[in-house]
């Protein structure tokens, strides 16, 4: 950002009185006003992430850090079967969760945008409320539902559908996927809704007038125009869920452990900071690559439909 | 097809709302159930889990800590949010997109990575982990929400009103205090409430950065290991749920009023 500040100095936008003009220019005032927030983000986000990246190239011997450059941590993070399995599972879960949330959310966003009428903001409010309640408690309520003595089991027994509680519901990857899909629902609906709102309704009418049925006009006009919202919904859900810690811990059991548990272990007492850092960097890099691939595939598909 | 859509879409919307709300609704239901184990059929109505709460000192400490952290984080993130939102909506400058992208970034990063990177830096600097370090982390993740809420409040704000005030001889601070602030006050309060709620419910940052002082979610996390404690955790959860709901409803009402006020003035002018 320093470059931007310096660069802006040499290009005063107003003609009269150079120094004063710059101080009064939009450029200077805007930067000055945003600088406290920007500095905060630089100091507490960019610097720490930079430090993590630096650590990932170092080694640790008990408590002392050896600052010679090495790729040792990365070969452990990518080579050890435990970490590789955890990473693959985390990626799989985040991919599945982001697709499920978007597919489930799209019709709702569509309904609110096209049939919400005067109650659009009430609908949006209703949908965001559960999301604001404690994440920990929402995960816990799924544990209550899916558990051995849980709501679903006791309900199914009460209805006479099964004779004894099923253990297949809780402590596995699908419990993690269900819980996360529920937890991230609102995050997917909002961006899709926003992009659906931007769809020019006259274009849909035009498609209808020109003989497209409702399905064709949806597929060829509405859906492609709302793809930016779909893409941002996918990213907003996919990237954070890859590092989710609470859900796998509470409902994942042995089979649902994800990479965040491994990262946490490395940062506890007696852990290995450089290895934990390398795991974090690898997770971020790989999930970003996966996200870019998904965006690319969707864009291609969107072009083909049109 | 059209009939299919108009019949099925509302039904789907209804089911979706049920899917969203049902899991959350089990918390209050089992928090007044007499049995230790949360399962159907219910065994009887009781307030005893709630009555236990004020008699637990660790819980009261955690609640107080959460309140302090939440209020501080809300104020700081709203102040920083006002700077950013005002700069973004009022001025055009180079680097605006990059700057706002960076400020919004915590929203789309895995929280655990934010938490461990802050942890490394704070321990390397020799900072003692405390509620203060939790506040620093919470402000970082509250800012994107504050900026979003405030952006909405500042946008569509008629700049000619400020110009008029300046032409009539107000200083820029006077204009801000007497023209801008009253217009955006609801958005500011809304931002305070939203960031307080986020901080109140936030777990990962507090888990890594709190040291020995627990916030409410960290306290709840510790209690979850004991099956016998579950009903009182459910009771506590219900109270938090109701609290968050009230705060957010107020925030939403204020946000709408702000919208109407800004638009109302704009159409007048």
Coordinates of C-alpha atoms in Angstrom, one line a residue:
Chain A
X1 CA 0.0 0.0 0.0
X2 CA 3.0 2.3 0.6
X3 CA 3.6 2.3 -3.1
X4 CA 0.1 3.6 -3.7
X5 CA 0.5 6.4 -1.3
X6 CA 3.8 7.5 -2.8
X7 CA 2.6 7.1 -6.3
X8 CA -0.4 9.3 -5.6
X9 CA 2.0 12.1 -4.4
X10 CA 3.4 12.6 -7.9
X11 CA 0.0 13.0 -9.6
X12 CA -1.9 15.9 -8.1
X13 CA -5.3 15.9 -9.7
X14 CA -6.3 19.5 -9.2
X15 CA -4.5 22.2 -11.3
X16 CA -4.1 25.0 -8.7
X17 CA -1.4 25.1 -5.9
X18 CA 0.2 21.7 -6.0
X19 CA 0.7 20.8 -2.4
X20 CA -2.6 22.2 -1.2
X21 CA -4.4 20.7 -4.1
X22 CA -3.1 17.3 -3.2
X23 CA -4.1 17.6 0.4
X24 CA -7.6 18.6 -0.7
X25 CA -7.8 16.1 -3.5
X26 CA -10.1 13.1 -3.3
X27 CA -7.1 10.8 -3.5
X28 CA -5.5 12.2 -0.4
X29 CA -8.7 12.6 1.7
X30 CA -9.9 9.1 0.8
X31 CA -6.6 7.5 1.6
X32 CA -6.3 9.4 4.9
X33 CA -9.8 8.4 5.9
X34 CA -9.4 4.7 5.1
X35 CA -5.8 4.5 6.5
X36 CA -6.7 3.6 10.2
X37 CA -8.8 0.6 9.1
X38 CA -6.2 -0.3 6.4
X39 CA -3.4 -0.2 8.9
X40 CA -5.3 -2.4 11.3
X41 CA -5.8 -5.0 8.6
X42 CA -2.1 -4.7 7.5
X43 CA -0.8 -5.2 11.1
X44 CA -3.3 -7.8 12.2
X45 CA -3.8 -9.7 9.0
X46 CA -1.1 -9.2 6.4
X47 CA 1.8 -9.2 8.9
X48 CA 0.6 -12.3 10.8
X49 CA 0.0 -14.2 7.6
X50 CA 3.5 -13.2 6.4
X51 CA 4.9 -14.5 9.7
X52 CA 3.1 -17.8 9.2
X53 CA 4.6 -18.1 5.7
X54 CA 8.0 -17.3 7.1
X55 CA 7.7 -19.9 9.9
X56 CA 6.7 -22.6 7.3
X57 CA 10.2 -22.4 5.9
X58 CA 11.9 -22.8 9.3
X59 CA 12.4 -25.7 11.7
X60 CA 11.9 -26.1 15.4
X61 CA 14.1 -27.9 17.9
X62 CA 12.2 -28.2 21.1
X63 CA 11.7 -24.5 22.0
X64 CA 14.3 -22.9 19.7
X65 CA 13.5 -21.9 16.1
X66 CA 16.1 -22.6 13.5
X67 CA 15.7 -19.8 10.8
X68 CA 17.6 -21.5 8.0
X69 CA 15.5 -21.9 4.9
X70 CA 14.1 -25.4 4.3
X71 CA 11.3 -27.2 2.6
X72 CA 11.3 -29.9 5.2
X73 CA 7.9 -28.9 6.7
X74 CA 6.3 -28.9 3.3
X75 CA 7.5 -32.4 2.5
X76 CA 6.1 -33.5 5.8
X77 CA 2.8 -31.7 5.3
X78 CA 2.3 -33.1 1.8
X79 CA 4.1 -36.4 2.2
X80 CA 2.9 -37.8 5.5
X81 CA -0.2 -40.0 4.9
X82 CA -2.0 -38.6 8.0
X83 CA -1.8 -35.0 6.8
X84 CA -2.5 -35.9 3.2
X85 CA -5.7 -37.8 4.2
X86 CA -6.8 -34.9 6.5
X87 CA -6.2 -32.4 3.7
X88 CA -8.0 -34.4 1.1
X89 CA -11.0 -35.0 3.4
X90 CA -11.2 -31.3 4.3
X91 CA -11.1 -30.4 0.6
X92 CA -13.8 -33.0 -0.2
X93 CA -16.0 -31.8 2.7
X94 CA -15.7 -28.1 1.7
X95 CA -16.4 -28.9 -1.9
X96 CA -19.5 -31.0 -1.0
X97 CA -20.7 -28.4 1.5
X98 CA -20.3 -25.5 -0.9
X99 CA -22.2 -27.3 -3.7
X100 CA -25.0 -28.5 -1.4
X101 CA -25.5 -25.0 0.2
X102 CA -25.6 -23.3 -3.2
X103 CA -27.9 -25.9 -4.8
X104 CA -30.3 -25.7 -1.8
X105 CA -30.0 -21.9 -1.6
X106 CA -30.6 -21.0 -5.2
X107 CA -34.3 -21.7 -5.3
X108 CA -34.8 -19.7 -2.1
X109 CA -32.9 -16.8 -3.5
X110 CA -34.9 -17.0 -6.7
X111 CA -38.2 -17.2 -4.8
X112 CA -37.4 -14.2 -2.7
X113 CA -36.1 -12.2 -5.6
X114 CA -38.9 -13.0 -8.1
X115 CA -41.9 -13.7 -5.8
X116 CA -40.9 -12.0 -2.6
X117 CA -43.0 -8.9 -3.4
X118 CA -43.0 -6.4 -0.7
X119 CA -41.6 -8.7 1.9
X120 CA -38.2 -9.2 0.4
X121 CA -36.3 -7.7 3.4
X122 CA -38.4 -9.6 5.9
X123 CA -37.6 -12.9 4.1
X124 CA -33.9 -12.0 4.1
X125 CA -34.1 -11.1 7.8
X126 CA -35.8 -14.5 8.6
X127 CA -33.1 -16.4 6.8
X128 CA -30.2 -14.6 8.4
X129 CA -31.5 -14.9 12.0
X130 CA -30.5 -18.5 12.7
X131 CA -27.1 -17.8 11.2
X132 CA -26.4 -15.1 13.8
X133 CA -27.0 -17.4 16.7
X134 CA -24.0 -19.0 18.2
X135 CA -22.2 -21.3 15.8
X136 CA -21.1 -23.5 18.7
X137 CA -24.8 -24.0 19.7
X138 CA -26.0 -24.7 16.2
X139 CA -23.4 -27.5 15.9
X140 CA -24.4 -28.8 19.3
X141 CA -28.0 -28.9 18.3
X142 CA -27.1 -31.2 15.4
X143 CA -25.3 -33.4 17.9
X144 CA -28.5 -33.5 19.9
X145 CA -30.5 -34.4 16.7
X146 CA -28.2 -37.0 15.3
X147 CA -26.9 -38.6 18.5
X148 CA -27.4 -42.2 19.6
X149 CA -30.1 -41.0 22.1
X150 CA -30.8 -38.2 19.8
X151 CA -34.0 -36.6 18.5
X152 CA -33.9 -38.4 15.2
X153 CA -33.3 -41.8 16.7
X154 CA -35.9 -41.5 19.4
X155 CA -38.3 -40.0 16.9
X156 CA -37.8 -42.9 14.4
X157 CA -38.2 -45.5 17.2
X158 CA -41.3 -43.7 18.4
X159 CA -42.8 -43.9 15.0
X160 CA -41.9 -47.6 14.8
X161 CA -39.6 -47.2 11.8
X162 CA -36.5 -48.6 13.5
X163 CA -36.2 -50.9 16.5
X164 CA -33.0 -49.7 18.1
X165 CA -31.0 -46.4 17.8
X166 CA -28.9 -46.2 14.7
X167 CA -25.2 -45.3 15.2
X168 CA -24.8 -44.4 11.5
X169 CA -26.1 -40.8 12.0
X170 CA -23.4 -39.2 14.1
X171 CA -19.6 -39.2 14.1
X172 CA -18.9 -39.4 10.4
X173 CA -18.2 -37.3 7.4
X174 CA -21.9 -36.9 6.4
X175 CA -22.8 -35.6 9.8
X176 CA -20.1 -32.9 9.2
X177 CA -21.4 -32.1 5.8
X178 CA -25.0 -31.8 7.0
X179 CA -24.1 -29.6 9.9
X180 CA -21.9 -27.3 7.8
X181 CA -24.5 -27.1 5.1
X182 CA -27.0 -25.9 7.7
X183 CA -24.5 -23.5 9.2
X184 CA -23.5 -21.7 6.0
X185 CA -27.0 -21.5 4.4
X186 CA -27.4 -17.8 4.8
X187 CA -23.9 -17.0 3.4
X188 CA -25.0 -18.7 0.1
X189 CA -28.4 -17.1 -0.2
X190 CA -27.3 -13.5 0.1
X191 CA -24.9 -13.2 -2.8
X192 CA -27.2 -15.2 -5.1
X193 CA -30.1 -13.0 -4.1
X194 CA -28.1 -9.9 -4.9
X195 CA -27.1 -11.0 -8.3
X196 CA -30.7 -12.2 -9.1
X197 CA -31.9 -8.7 -8.2
X198 CA -29.6 -7.3 -10.8
X199 CA -31.0 -9.4 -13.6
X200 CA -32.8 -7.1 -16.0
X201 CA -36.4 -8.4 -16.0
X202 CA -37.0 -7.0 -19.5
X203 CA -34.4 -9.5 -20.8
X204 CA -36.5 -12.4 -19.5
X205 CA -39.6 -10.9 -21.0
X206 CA -37.8 -10.5 -24.3
X207 CA -36.8 -14.2 -24.2
X208 CA -40.4 -15.2 -23.5
X209 CA -41.7 -12.9 -26.3
X210 CA -39.2 -14.5 -28.7
X211 CA -40.6 -17.9 -27.9
X212 CA -38.5 -19.3 -25.1
X213 CA -40.5 -21.3 -22.5
X214 CA -40.0 -20.6 -18.8
X215 CA -37.3 -23.4 -18.5
X216 CA -35.3 -22.2 -21.5
X217 CA -35.5 -18.6 -20.6
X218 CA -34.4 -19.5 -17.1
X219 CA -31.5 -21.5 -18.3
X220 CA -30.4 -19.1 -21.0
X221 CA -31.1 -15.7 -19.4
X222 CA -31.6 -15.8 -15.6
X223 CA -29.1 -18.5 -14.7
X224 CA -26.2 -17.2 -16.7
X225 CA -26.8 -13.7 -15.5
X226 CA -26.9 -14.8 -11.9
X227 CA -23.6 -16.8 -12.2
X228 CA -21.5 -14.1 -10.5
X229 CA -23.6 -14.6 -7.3
X230 CA -23.4 -18.4 -7.6
X231 CA -19.6 -18.1 -7.9
X232 CA -19.2 -15.8 -4.9
X233 CA -21.5 -18.0 -2.8
X234 CA -19.4 -21.0 -3.6
X235 CA -16.2 -19.2 -2.7
X236 CA -17.6 -17.6 0.5
X237 CA -18.7 -21.1 1.7
X238 CA -15.8 -23.2 0.3
X239 CA -12.8 -21.3 1.6
X240 CA -13.7 -20.9 5.3
X241 CA -15.2 -24.4 5.7
X242 CA -12.0 -26.1 4.7
X243 CA -10.5 -25.0 8.0
X244 CA -13.5 -25.6 10.2
X245 CA -12.6 -26.8 13.6
X246 CA -15.7 -27.0 15.7
X247 CA -18.0 -29.2 13.5
X248 CA -15.5 -32.0 12.9
X249 CA -14.6 -32.0 16.6
X250 CA -18.2 -32.2 17.8
X251 CA -20.0 -34.3 15.2
X252 CA -17.2 -35.7 13.1
X253 CA -15.9 -38.5 15.4
X254 CA -12.9 -40.4 14.2
X255 CA -13.9 -40.6 10.6
X256 CA -14.7 -36.9 10.3
X257 CA -11.4 -35.3 11.5
X258 CA -10.3 -32.4 9.4
X259 CA -7.1 -30.5 8.8
X260 CA -7.9 -27.8 11.5
X261 CA -7.4 -30.4 14.2
X262 CA -3.9 -31.1 13.0
X263 CA -3.1 -27.4 12.8
X264 CA -4.4 -26.8 16.3
X265 CA -2.3 -29.7 17.7
X266 CA 0.8 -28.1 16.2
X267 CA 0.1 -24.8 17.9
X268 CA -0.5 -26.2 21.3
X269 CA 2.1 -26.6 24.0
X270 CA 4.8 -29.0 22.7
X271 CA 3.6 -28.6 19.2
X272 CA 5.6 -27.7 16.1
X273 CA 5.0 -24.2 14.9
X274 CA 6.8 -24.5 11.6
X275 CA 4.9 -27.6 10.7
X276 CA 1.6 -26.0 11.8
X277 CA 2.4 -23.0 9.6
X278 CA 3.2 -25.2 6.6
X279 CA -0.1 -27.1 7.1
X280 CA -1.9 -23.7 7.2
X281 CA -0.2 -22.4 4.0
X282 CA -0.8 -25.7 2.2
X283 CA -4.5 -25.7 3.2
X284 CA -4.9 -22.1 2.0
X285 CA -3.0 -22.7 -1.3
X286 CA -4.8 -25.9 -2.2
X287 CA -8.3 -24.6 -1.4
X288 CA -7.6 -21.5 -3.4
X289 CA -6.6 -23.7 -6.4
X290 CA -9.7 -25.8 -6.0
X291 CA -11.9 -22.7 -5.8
X292 CA -10.3 -21.2 -9.0
X293 CA -10.8 -24.5 -10.8
X294 CA -14.5 -24.6 -9.8
X295 CA -14.9 -20.9 -10.9
X296 CA -13.3 -21.8 -14.2
X297 CA -15.6 -24.8 -14.8
X298 CA -18.7 -22.8 -14.0
X299 CA -17.7 -20.0 -16.3
X300 CA -17.0 -22.5 -19.1
X301 CA -20.4 -24.1 -18.5
X302 CA -22.1 -20.7 -18.5
X303 CA -20.6 -19.8 -21.8
X304 CA -21.7 -23.1 -23.4
X305 CA -25.3 -22.6 -22.3
X306 CA -25.5 -19.2 -23.9
Chain B
X1 CA -44.3 -25.7 -15.6
X2 CA -45.4 -22.2 -14.5
X3 CA -48.0 -23.8 -12.2
X4 CA -45.4 -26.2 -10.9
X5 CA -43.1 -23.4 -10.0
X6 CA -45.7 -21.3 -8.3
X7 CA -46.9 -24.3 -6.3
X8 CA -43.6 -25.9 -5.4
X9 CA -41.4 -22.9 -4.8
X10 CA -43.4 -21.6 -1.8
X11 CA -43.5 -25.1 -0.4
X12 CA -39.8 -25.4 -0.8
X13 CA -39.3 -22.0 0.8
X14 CA -41.4 -23.2 3.8
X15 CA -39.4 -26.4 4.1
X16 CA -36.2 -24.5 3.9
X17 CA -37.2 -22.2 6.7
X18 CA -38.1 -25.3 8.8
X19 CA -34.7 -26.8 8.0
X20 CA -33.0 -23.6 9.1
X21 CA -35.0 -23.1 12.3
X22 CA -35.8 -26.6 13.6
X23 CA -32.3 -27.5 14.8
X24 CA -32.1 -24.2 16.7
X25 CA -35.5 -24.7 18.2
X26 CA -34.4 -27.9 20.0
X27 CA -32.2 -25.9 22.3
X28 CA -35.1 -24.0 24.1
X29 CA -37.2 -27.2 24.1
X30 CA -34.7 -29.4 25.9
X31 CA -33.6 -26.6 28.1
X32 CA -36.9 -26.8 30.0
X33 CA -37.1 -30.6 29.9
X34 CA -36.7 -32.4 33.2
X35 CA -34.5 -35.2 31.9
X36 CA -30.7 -34.9 31.7
X37 CA -30.7 -36.6 28.3
X38 CA -32.1 -34.5 25.4
X39 CA -34.4 -37.0 23.7
X40 CA -38.1 -37.5 23.0
X41 CA -40.6 -38.1 24.6
X42 CA -40.1 -35.1 26.9
X43 CA -40.3 -36.0 30.6
X44 CA -41.7 -32.8 32.2
X45 CA -41.3 -29.0 32.4
X46 CA -38.7 -27.5 34.7
X47 CA -36.8 -24.2 35.2
X48 CA -34.1 -25.9 37.3
X49 CA -31.4 -25.8 34.6
X50 CA -31.9 -22.0 34.4
X51 CA -31.9 -21.7 38.2
X52 CA -28.5 -23.4 38.3
X53 CA -26.9 -20.8 36.0
X54 CA -26.5 -17.8 38.4
X55 CA -25.1 -20.1 41.0
X56 CA -22.1 -21.0 38.8
X57 CA -19.2 -18.5 39.4
X58 CA -17.2 -19.6 36.4
X59 CA -20.2 -18.9 34.1
X60 CA -20.7 -15.4 35.6
X61 CA -17.0 -14.6 35.1
X62 CA -17.2 -15.8 31.5
X63 CA -20.4 -13.8 30.9
X64 CA -18.7 -10.7 32.3
X65 CA -15.6 -11.3 30.1
X66 CA -17.8 -11.7 27.0
X67 CA -19.6 -8.5 27.8
X68 CA -16.4 -6.5 28.2
X69 CA -14.8 -8.0 25.0
X70 CA -18.0 -7.6 23.1
X71 CA -18.5 -3.9 24.0
X72 CA -14.9 -3.0 23.3
X73 CA -14.7 -4.9 20.0
X74 CA -18.0 -3.4 18.9
X75 CA -16.9 0.1 19.5
X76 CA -13.5 -0.3 17.9
X77 CA -14.7 -2.1 14.9
X78 CA -17.5 0.4 14.4
X79 CA -15.0 3.3 14.6
X80 CA -12.7 1.6 12.1
X81 CA -15.7 0.7 10.0
X82 CA -16.9 4.3 9.8
X83 CA -13.5 5.4 8.5
X84 CA -13.5 2.7 5.9
X85 CA -17.1 3.0 4.8
X86 CA -17.0 6.7 4.6
X87 CA -13.8 6.6 2.5
X88 CA -15.3 4.0 0.2
X89 CA -18.7 5.6 -0.3
X90 CA -17.6 9.3 -0.3
X91 CA -14.2 9.4 -2.2
X92 CA -12.9 8.0 -5.4
X93 CA -9.2 7.2 -5.0
X94 CA -6.7 4.9 -6.4
X95 CA -6.2 1.7 -4.4
X96 CA -9.8 1.9 -3.2
X97 CA -10.7 -1.5 -4.5
X98 CA -7.5 -3.1 -3.2
X99 CA -7.9 -1.4 0.2
X100 CA -11.5 -2.5 0.7
X101 CA -10.6 -6.0 -0.6
X102 CA -8.0 -6.3 2.1
X103 CA -10.3 -5.0 4.8
X104 CA -13.0 -7.5 3.8
X105 CA -10.6 -10.4 3.5
X106 CA -11.1 -11.9 7.0
X107 CA -14.7 -12.7 5.9
X108 CA -13.5 -15.3 3.4
X109 CA -10.5 -16.8 5.2
X110 CA -10.6 -19.9 7.4
X111 CA -10.9 -18.5 10.9
X112 CA -8.4 -21.0 12.3
X113 CA -5.7 -19.7 10.1
X114 CA -6.4 -16.1 11.2
X115 CA -6.3 -17.3 14.8
X116 CA -3.1 -19.2 14.6
X117 CA -1.3 -16.5 12.7
X118 CA -2.3 -13.9 15.3
X119 CA -1.3 -16.4 18.0
X120 CA 2.2 -16.7 16.5
X121 CA 2.7 -13.0 16.3
X122 CA 1.4 -12.2 19.8
X123 CA 3.5 -14.9 21.4
X124 CA 6.6 -13.9 19.4
X125 CA 6.2 -10.3 20.5
X126 CA 6.0 -11.5 24.1
X127 CA 2.4 -10.3 24.5
X128 CA 0.6 -12.2 27.2
X129 CA -2.6 -13.8 26.0
X130 CA -5.6 -12.1 27.6
X131 CA -9.0 -10.7 26.9
X132 CA -7.1 -7.8 25.1
X133 CA -5.7 -10.2 22.5
X134 CA -9.2 -11.6 22.0
X135 CA -10.5 -8.1 21.4
X136 CA -7.8 -7.5 18.7
X137 CA -8.8 -10.7 17.0
X138 CA -12.5 -10.0 17.2
X139 CA -12.1 -6.5 15.8
X140 CA -10.4 -8.0 12.8
X141 CA -13.3 -10.3 12.0
X142 CA -16.0 -7.7 13.0
X143 CA -14.7 -5.0 10.7
X144 CA -16.0 -6.6 7.4
X145 CA -19.5 -6.8 8.9
X146 CA -19.4 -3.2 10.2
X147 CA -18.2 -1.9 6.9
X148 CA -21.0 -3.8 5.1
X149 CA -23.7 -2.4 7.4
X150 CA -22.2 1.1 7.3
X151 CA -21.7 1.1 3.5
X152 CA -25.4 0.4 3.1
X153 CA -26.1 3.3 5.5
X154 CA -23.8 5.7 3.8
X155 CA -24.7 4.8 0.2
X156 CA -27.4 6.8 -1.4
X157 CA -26.6 9.5 1.1
X158 CA -27.2 12.8 -0.6
X159 CA -23.9 14.7 -0.8
X160 CA -25.5 18.0 -1.7
X161 CA -26.8 18.2 1.9
X162 CA -23.2 18.3 3.1
X163 CA -22.3 20.8 0.4
X164 CA -25.2 23.0 1.4
X165 CA -24.1 22.9 5.0
X166 CA -20.5 23.8 4.0
X167 CA -21.8 26.7 1.8
X168 CA -23.7 28.0 4.7
X169 CA -20.5 28.3 6.7
X170 CA -20.2 25.1 8.7
X171 CA -16.8 23.7 9.3
X172 CA -16.2 20.2 8.0
X173 CA -16.4 18.8 11.6
X174 CA -19.6 20.8 12.1
X175 CA -21.1 19.4 9.0
X176 CA -20.2 15.9 10.0
X177 CA -21.7 16.4 13.5
X178 CA -24.9 18.2 12.5
X179 CA -25.7 16.8 9.1
X180 CA -23.9 13.6 8.4
X181 CA -24.0 12.0 11.8
X182 CA -27.8 12.3 12.4
X183 CA -28.4 10.7 9.0
X184 CA -26.1 7.8 9.6
X185 CA -26.7 7.3 13.3
X186 CA -29.1 4.3 12.8
X187 CA -26.5 2.5 10.6
X188 CA -23.8 3.2 13.3
X189 CA -26.0 1.7 16.1
X190 CA -26.8 -1.2 13.8
X191 CA -23.1 -1.8 13.2
X192 CA -22.4 -1.7 17.0
X193 CA -25.2 -4.3 17.7
X194 CA -24.1 -6.6 14.9
X195 CA -20.4 -6.6 15.9
X196 CA -21.3 -7.1 19.5
X197 CA -23.4 -10.1 18.6
X198 CA -20.5 -11.6 16.5
X199 CA -18.0 -11.1 19.3
X200 CA -20.4 -12.6 21.8
X201 CA -20.8 -15.8 19.7
X202 CA -17.2 -16.0 18.4
X203 CA -15.4 -19.1 19.5
X204 CA -12.2 -19.9 17.5
X205 CA -10.4 -16.6 18.1
X206 CA -11.3 -16.6 21.8
X207 CA -10.2 -20.3 22.1
X208 CA -6.7 -19.6 20.7
X209 CA -6.1 -16.1 22.1
X210 CA -7.9 -15.9 25.5
X211 CA -5.2 -17.4 27.7
X212 CA -6.7 -18.2 31.1
X213 CA -9.7 -15.9 30.9
X214 CA -12.7 -17.7 29.2
X215 CA -15.4 -16.0 27.2
X216 CA -18.9 -17.5 27.1
X217 CA -18.3 -19.7 24.0
X218 CA -15.0 -21.0 25.5
X219 CA -16.8 -21.8 28.7
X220 CA -19.5 -23.6 26.8
X221 CA -16.9 -25.6 24.9
X222 CA -15.4 -26.7 28.2
X223 CA -18.8 -27.8 29.5
X224 CA -19.6 -29.8 26.4
X225 CA -17.3 -32.6 27.5
X226 CA -19.6 -33.4 30.5
X227 CA -22.9 -35.1 29.4
X228 CA -24.4 -34.2 32.8
X229 CA -23.8 -30.4 32.2
X230 CA -25.7 -30.5 28.8
X231 CA -29.1 -29.2 30.1
X232 CA -27.6 -26.1 31.7
X233 CA -25.5 -25.5 28.6
X234 CA -28.8 -25.7 26.6
X235 CA -30.3 -23.2 29.0
X236 CA -27.4 -20.9 28.7
X237 CA -27.6 -21.3 24.9
X238 CA -31.2 -20.4 24.9
X239 CA -30.5 -17.2 26.8
X240 CA -27.8 -16.3 24.3
X241 CA -30.2 -17.1 21.5
X242 CA -32.9 -14.8 22.8
X243 CA -30.3 -12.1 23.5
X244 CA -28.8 -12.3 20.0
X245 CA -32.3 -12.3 18.5
X246 CA -33.4 -9.1 20.3
X247 CA -30.2 -7.3 19.5
X248 CA -30.4 -8.2 15.8
X249 CA -34.1 -7.3 15.5
X250 CA -33.3 -3.9 16.9
X251 CA -30.3 -3.6 14.5
X252 CA -32.6 -4.6 11.5
X253 CA -35.3 -2.1 12.5
X254 CA -32.7 0.7 12.8
X255 CA -31.2 -0.3 9.4
X256 CA -34.6 0.0 7.8
X257 CA -35.2 3.3 9.4
X258 CA -31.9 4.6 8.2
X259 CA -32.7 3.4 4.7
X260 CA -36.1 5.2 4.8
X261 CA -34.6 8.4 6.2
X262 CA -31.8 8.6 3.6
X263 CA -34.2 7.8 0.8
X264 CA -36.9 10.1 2.2
X265 CA -34.6 13.1 2.3
X266 CA -33.2 12.2 -1.1
X267 CA -36.7 12.3 -2.7
X268 CA -37.5 15.5 -0.9
X269 CA -34.4 17.2 -2.3

